[in-house]
Amino acid sequence: MISIHEAIELILDKIHPLPTEIVLLGDAVGRVLRMDVDARRDIPPQDNSAMDGYAFAYPEDAQEPLTLEVIDFIAAGHRPSQGLQPGEAAKIMTGAPVPDGADTVIPVEDTEAEGITVTFQRIPKKGANIRLAGEDVKEGEAVMSPGVKIRPTEAGMFAALGRSVVSVSQRPRVAILSTGDEIVEIDEAYAQGKIVNSNAYGLAAQVTQAGGVPVMLGIGRDSPEALYEILESARLCDMVLTTGGVSMGDRDFMLEVFEKWGVKREFWKVSMKPGKPVAFGMKGRKPVFGLPGNPVSAMVAFEQFVRPALRKMLGFERLFRPVFTATLAPDAGAVRAKVGRTEFVRCSVEYDGGQFKIVSVKKRGSGILSTLVEANGLMIIPAASEGVEPGGEVKVQLYDYELIEGADPGW
């Protein structure tokens, strides 16, 4: 049995980013950029007005108020019909190109127009209200590098650069197999002794949230032949997840089947709770995880091991959930732990006055899925610790960030 840190290190040492693919810009948000992006042109391409107003040449020696002759009207998307001479102005709309001879724009609300003239009481600072060519990016400038996560802001920049397709990491196709004669599908009639296949759907949601594409293999029955046959259908996937059958029961066949399928096992059993009976190995370049059958154990093990592996395959540099220091509230009670294993305790965390506070601790049974629903984080009790007392500080891994979303603007 190895420590959780050793397990993570072994896994990530075997994982490599997937090849690239070209996708439409609209499908690129949330993906990892795998190309250098340079500006093909200046943005903006020419000086333009930042205001609806009047463009004119700044008069170095003029007296206020200033009256100018209006000789042109320039709408956004249209070019000036002529340049300006001293004493002339052009009415201009936001985004319209500034005419030759002009270097300043005054907002329309600061002017008084009469006939073919415009007057303003105060002359703005030279260069006011003009967006200069290349002010955003200049032609040939490096704008983005590989490894960047494409957010809405990056998508907007790609559009501004005139790029409609993007090179990104491929999304891993993750085969998901639940095992056990006791497992039934959601819509099957309930029968005594049967368990609904919640693991597959919970794991599929975790895979999707991490950026992968879940491929449901169905349910594998408790025989080596049946399990081997269904694993064969995962050959074209980039990763395999199984749940159940990795412990030491008479009908736990997954380790045997993995070996027959050509999986080189790296470890089996991790010093953690929940999630101890985790197996990991490689079939060529394909990572294979044997997760526990208990739903909480499977989902917690996914967060610690599978999610970082998926993110590395996707090309992310930041692989792990955020971990914060939180204070155990008095009403939450003491948390006891067994020395020698890292324990992940389901808990509810609140963000109060700039600090994280654990306000309740959930039941610790590995089959009680509702406790994960009620919680938003996992309290991390180190292997060397016997637990934490009320008022004590402990690290918390958040898997739900709603607690730091604002109910009001907060400014």
Tab-separated table of C-alpha atoms in Angstrom, residues 18 50 54 67 79 118 125 154-155 201 251 265 268 280 326 355 382 387 406 409 411:
chain	number	residue	atom	x	y	z
A	18	LEU	CA	-3.124	14.126	-26.056
A	50	ALA	CA	-13.711	56.630	-28.638
A	54	TYR	CA	-16.232	66.153	-33.150
A	67	THR	CA	-15.710	77.694	-32.816
A	79	ARG	CA	-14.179	56.448	-44.135
A	118	VAL	CA	-19.675	73.837	-33.579
A	125	LYS	CA	-6.435	67.750	-23.748
A	154	GLU	CA	-9.569	34.721	-25.339
A	155	ALA	CA	-12.460	33.840	-27.664
A	201	TYR	CA	-23.521	8.464	-14.031
A	251	ARG	CA	-15.944	-12.270	-6.915
A	265	ARG	CA	-0.202	-2.404	-12.874
A	268	TRP	CA	-3.054	-1.324	-5.869
A	280	PHE	CA	-3.885	2.026	-11.467
A	326	ALA	CA	-10.419	26.661	7.081
A	355	GLN	CA	-12.224	33.383	5.977
A	382	PRO	CA	-3.102	14.212	7.088
A	387	GLY	CA	-7.893	14.711	13.816
A	406	GLY	CA	-21.801	36.560	-4.592
A	409	PRO	CA	-22.290	42.661	-6.163
A	411	TRP	CA	-18.739	46.447	-3.930
